[in-house]
Structure formats: C-alpha cells, structure tokens
Amino acid sequence: MKEDFDGPDVDGELYFEPAISATGAEPTVDSRPAKRRNSKLRRKLGAGVVLASALVMMGGAFTLFAGTSGATDTGNDQASVAAGHQLYSVSCITCHGANLQGVKDRGPSLLGVGSAAVIFQVSTGRMPATGQGPEQDRKTAKFTDAQTSELAAYVQSLGGGPELPATLTDNSNVAEGGDLFRLNCASCHGTTGKG
C-alpha cells in the first residue's frame, strides 16, 4: 500500500528533523533539563530537611513525654565508681580489658552491657569466670552485694547500657512487672518464664 505525502502536517511542521539547519545557525539548546535537575535537587534536599526535622522533633517529644526507664539507682556516685574501678582492675581487667573493650579469646566487651548485666553475672557467681566457655554456670558469688553494686556503677559509668529494673515489692503493679519481664528477661527465659 502506498502512502501519500501531502506536505507538512496541520501544525506546519515537517515529519522529520533536518540534520543541518537551513540557515547554518547552531541549534539552540533547551535549558529545561537543567531546571528539572535543580528542581529535583531542591525536592531531595527539602525532603531530607523535613525528615531530619521530624526525627529531631520525635526524639524531643519522646524525651519530654517518656516516663522513667524503670531503672533503679545503682549508686553511681564517684565513690562507688572509684571502688568499682579498683575491683575491676583486680578481678576483671585481664579478660575484659582496661577500657571494657574486651580481650580477644579471653572475654567479651562490656561496652553497652550496663549495670543490669553486671549485677546479674556477678551476683549469680558466673563472673569472675573460673574458665573459658560459652556459658558460665551459677556458683557462689565471690563479691558482696555492695561490691557488686560498685562494679556495676563502674561499668555503667564507662560503658552505659541498661540499668537494673526497679523491683516490685507488692502486687500493686503486676502489669508493669510483666512489661519489665517481657522487655528484659523474656528473650532468654521465654514468655512463660520456663526458658
């Protein structure tokens, strides 16, 4: 089938782009893509600023409205920290390092474990460990409660991390105790407390 060519279309344009301008002038460059790039860049930067602002506001709102962490004071005064440092230097430094960073093939880092982990490990006699192994069994504690609190204060002062949750002395707030158990204990002991 033969198609007839009737010349320019109704808008007056040719059906093709000429390779060379009839006047010899350089073709004009359309500046619209540069504007589009600037527009996209502005949108991305604007979105980044909005996201950062939202994160800062959410953090501020959380800090403002969040209650306490449910942690008790472990006696992080300077005297407790100094006494804990002395105990750490004698009993813990060979495996956990001078700055709680851990020693390869001896003991893990204590950075970020918090005073709660120290109180648990030391009060149950698991630490100081008598040998290497993936799990330490419960033994008679080598430190008194006061010494354990001092060690916990020292580790908390340098490494941060979770503090010991408040203990419930009566049944007035069993729901809060359940929340504390789910957040701090259930990962090892299971949701029913059977391990």
Protein backbone atom coordinates (compact mmCIF):
# COMPACT_ATOMS: atom_id res chain seq x y z
CA MET A 1 0.00 0.00 0.00
CA LYS A 2 1.36 3.38 -0.99
CA GLU A 3 1.14 6.26 1.43
CA ASP A 4 0.63 9.70 0.01
CA PHE A 5 2.74 12.58 1.28
CA ASP A 6 0.78 15.78 1.34
CA GLY A 7 3.49 18.02 2.80
CA PRO A 8 3.59 19.46 6.27
CA ASP A 9 1.09 18.34 8.87
CA VAL A 10 -1.68 20.59 10.08
CA ASP A 11 0.65 22.36 12.56
CA GLY A 12 3.06 23.25 9.80
CA GLU A 13 5.93 21.02 10.96
CA LEU A 14 7.86 18.51 8.94
CA TYR A 15 7.70 14.82 9.69
CA PHE A 16 11.47 14.73 10.36
CA GLU A 17 14.24 16.74 11.98
CA PRO A 18 16.73 18.13 9.47
CA ALA A 19 20.35 17.06 10.11
CA ILE A 20 21.72 20.52 9.36
CA SER A 21 19.97 23.81 9.86
CA ALA A 22 18.96 25.50 6.63
CA THR A 23 20.39 28.80 7.87
CA GLY A 24 23.66 27.30 9.14
CA ALA A 25 23.00 28.51 12.68
CA GLU A 26 23.81 26.33 15.64
CA PRO A 27 20.81 24.56 17.09
CA THR A 28 19.57 26.09 20.31
CA VAL A 29 20.00 24.09 23.48
CA ASP A 30 16.90 23.69 25.58
CA SER A 31 17.60 24.78 29.17
CA ARG A 32 14.65 22.89 30.60
CA PRO A 33 16.65 19.75 31.68
CA ALA A 34 18.94 21.91 33.87
CA LYS A 35 15.87 23.43 35.51
CA ARG A 36 14.48 19.95 36.08
CA ARG A 37 17.73 18.83 37.71
CA ASN A 38 17.71 21.86 40.02
CA SER A 39 14.09 21.20 40.85
CA LYS A 40 14.80 17.54 41.68
CA LEU A 41 17.80 18.52 43.80
CA ARG A 42 15.70 21.06 45.71
CA ARG A 43 12.99 18.47 46.30
CA LYS A 44 15.51 15.91 47.59
CA LEU A 45 17.18 18.43 49.88
CA GLY A 46 13.81 19.64 51.10
CA ALA A 47 12.72 16.07 51.83
CA GLY A 48 15.96 15.46 53.73
CA VAL A 49 15.45 18.58 55.84
CA VAL A 50 11.84 17.60 56.58
CA LEU A 51 12.92 14.06 57.57
CA ALA A 52 15.72 15.31 59.84
CA SER A 53 13.37 17.82 61.46
CA ALA A 54 10.75 15.13 62.04
CA LEU A 55 13.32 12.82 63.66
CA VAL A 56 14.57 15.59 65.95
CA MET A 57 11.01 16.52 66.95
CA MET A 58 10.07 12.87 67.62
CA GLY A 59 13.16 12.41 69.79
CA GLY A 60 12.35 15.58 71.69
CA ALA A 61 8.73 14.55 72.15
CA PHE A 62 9.79 11.11 73.38
CA THR A 63 12.21 12.63 75.86
CA LEU A 64 9.60 15.08 77.04
CA PHE A 65 6.73 12.63 77.48
CA ALA A 66 8.53 9.37 78.30
CA GLY A 67 8.48 8.39 81.93
CA THR A 68 11.40 6.90 83.70
CA SER A 69 13.08 3.79 82.34
CA GLY A 70 12.02 1.76 85.35
CA ALA A 71 15.66 1.55 86.40
CA THR A 72 16.87 1.93 89.93
CA ASP A 73 19.82 3.97 91.03
CA THR A 74 22.83 1.69 91.31
CA GLY A 75 24.80 4.21 93.33
CA ASN A 76 26.73 5.82 90.50
CA ASP A 77 28.37 8.36 92.78
CA GLN A 78 32.10 8.97 92.43
CA ALA A 79 32.99 6.89 95.49
CA SER A 80 31.11 3.85 94.14
CA VAL A 81 32.65 4.27 90.69
CA ALA A 82 36.16 4.55 92.18
CA ALA A 83 35.66 1.47 94.36
CA GLY A 84 34.22 -0.40 91.36
CA HIS A 85 37.25 0.60 89.28
CA GLN A 86 39.55 -0.85 91.92
CA LEU A 87 37.62 -4.15 91.99
CA TYR A 88 37.53 -4.25 88.19
CA SER A 89 41.31 -3.68 87.99
CA VAL A 90 41.95 -6.64 90.30
CA SER A 91 39.33 -9.14 89.10
CA CYS A 92 38.09 -8.31 85.60
CA ILE A 93 40.70 -6.43 83.59
CA THR A 94 42.60 -9.49 82.31
CA CYS A 95 39.56 -10.75 80.35
CA HIS A 96 37.55 -7.60 79.69
CA GLY A 97 40.39 -5.11 79.04
CA ALA A 98 41.42 -1.81 80.56
CA ASN A 99 38.61 0.17 78.92
CA LEU A 100 35.90 -2.54 78.92
CA GLN A 101 36.68 -3.25 75.25
CA GLY A 102 37.23 -6.98 75.80
CA VAL A 103 40.31 -9.11 75.17
CA LYS A 104 40.42 -11.39 72.14
CA ASP A 105 39.99 -15.07 73.04
CA ARG A 106 39.53 -14.21 76.73
CA GLY A 107 36.41 -12.15 77.34
CA PRO A 108 33.81 -10.01 75.56
CA SER A 109 33.49 -6.26 75.56
CA LEU A 110 31.42 -4.79 78.38
CA LEU A 111 30.65 -1.60 76.48
CA GLY A 112 26.89 -1.14 76.41
CA VAL A 113 26.01 -4.12 78.64
CA GLY A 114 25.01 -1.85 81.51
CA SER A 115 24.85 -2.34 85.23
CA ALA A 116 21.96 -4.82 84.95
CA ALA A 117 24.16 -7.40 83.22
CA VAL A 118 26.99 -6.87 85.71
CA ILE A 119 24.68 -7.33 88.68
CA PHE A 120 23.24 -10.50 87.16
CA GLN A 121 26.58 -12.06 86.18
CA VAL A 122 28.42 -11.18 89.41
CA SER A 123 25.61 -11.81 91.91
CA THR A 124 24.96 -15.28 90.48
CA GLY A 125 28.65 -16.21 90.68
CA ARG A 126 29.02 -16.54 86.91
CA MET A 127 31.66 -13.81 86.99
CA PRO A 128 34.53 -13.73 87.58
CA ALA A 129 34.72 -16.86 85.48
CA THR A 130 36.93 -19.74 86.53
CA GLY A 131 37.45 -20.93 82.95
CA GLN A 132 36.62 -20.20 79.34
CA GLY A 133 33.37 -21.38 77.83
CA PRO A 134 30.23 -20.23 76.07
CA GLU A 135 28.13 -20.36 79.22
CA GLN A 136 29.08 -19.98 82.86
CA ASP A 137 27.14 -21.96 85.45
CA ARG A 138 25.71 -20.43 88.59
CA LYS A 139 28.11 -20.56 91.56
CA THR A 140 28.51 -18.93 94.93
CA ALA A 141 29.11 -15.22 94.44
CA LYS A 142 32.66 -14.02 95.12
CA PHE A 143 31.61 -10.41 95.81
CA THR A 144 29.26 -8.93 98.37
CA ASP A 145 26.15 -7.05 97.28
CA ALA A 146 27.92 -3.74 97.96
CA GLN A 147 30.94 -4.76 95.85
CA THR A 148 28.64 -5.96 93.07
CA SER A 149 26.89 -2.58 93.07
CA GLU A 150 30.26 -0.82 92.90
CA LEU A 151 31.36 -2.93 89.93
CA ALA A 152 28.02 -2.20 88.26
CA ALA A 153 28.46 1.53 88.90
CA TYR A 154 31.92 1.47 87.30
CA VAL A 155 30.79 -0.44 84.20
CA GLN A 156 27.73 1.80 83.86
CA SER A 157 29.85 4.96 84.14
CA LEU A 158 32.11 3.91 81.25
CA GLY A 159 30.05 1.65 79.06
CA GLY A 160 26.44 2.73 79.54
CA GLY A 161 23.61 0.36 78.74
CA PRO A 162 20.57 -0.97 80.59
CA GLU A 163 20.32 -0.41 84.28
CA LEU A 164 18.73 -2.75 86.78
CA PRO A 165 14.92 -2.53 86.53
CA ALA A 166 13.02 -1.49 89.63
CA THR A 167 11.83 -4.45 91.64
CA LEU A 168 8.21 -4.71 92.62
CA THR A 169 7.71 -5.17 96.35
CA ASP A 170 3.96 -5.72 96.25
CA ASN A 171 1.31 -6.82 93.79
CA SER A 172 0.06 -3.30 93.16
CA ASN A 173 1.71 -3.05 89.75
CA VAL A 174 1.90 -6.55 88.31
CA ALA A 175 1.29 -5.22 84.78
CA GLU A 176 4.43 -3.10 84.96
CA GLY A 177 6.37 -6.14 86.22
CA GLY A 178 5.10 -8.10 83.21
CA ASP A 179 6.26 -5.33 80.89
CA LEU A 180 9.70 -5.30 82.52
CA PHE A 181 9.92 -9.10 82.23
CA ARG A 182 8.98 -9.05 78.53
CA LEU A 183 11.48 -6.30 77.77
CA ASN A 184 14.41 -7.51 79.84
CA CYS A 185 14.02 -11.22 80.57
CA ALA A 186 11.80 -12.99 78.04
CA SER A 187 14.47 -13.20 75.36
CA CYS A 188 16.34 -15.78 77.46
CA HIS A 189 13.70 -17.11 79.84
CA GLY A 190 10.77 -17.26 77.39
CA THR A 191 7.44 -15.50 77.74
CA THR A 192 6.25 -18.03 80.31
CA GLY A 193 9.47 -17.97 82.37
CA LYS A 194 10.38 -21.57 81.51
CA GLY A 195 13.44 -20.72 79.47
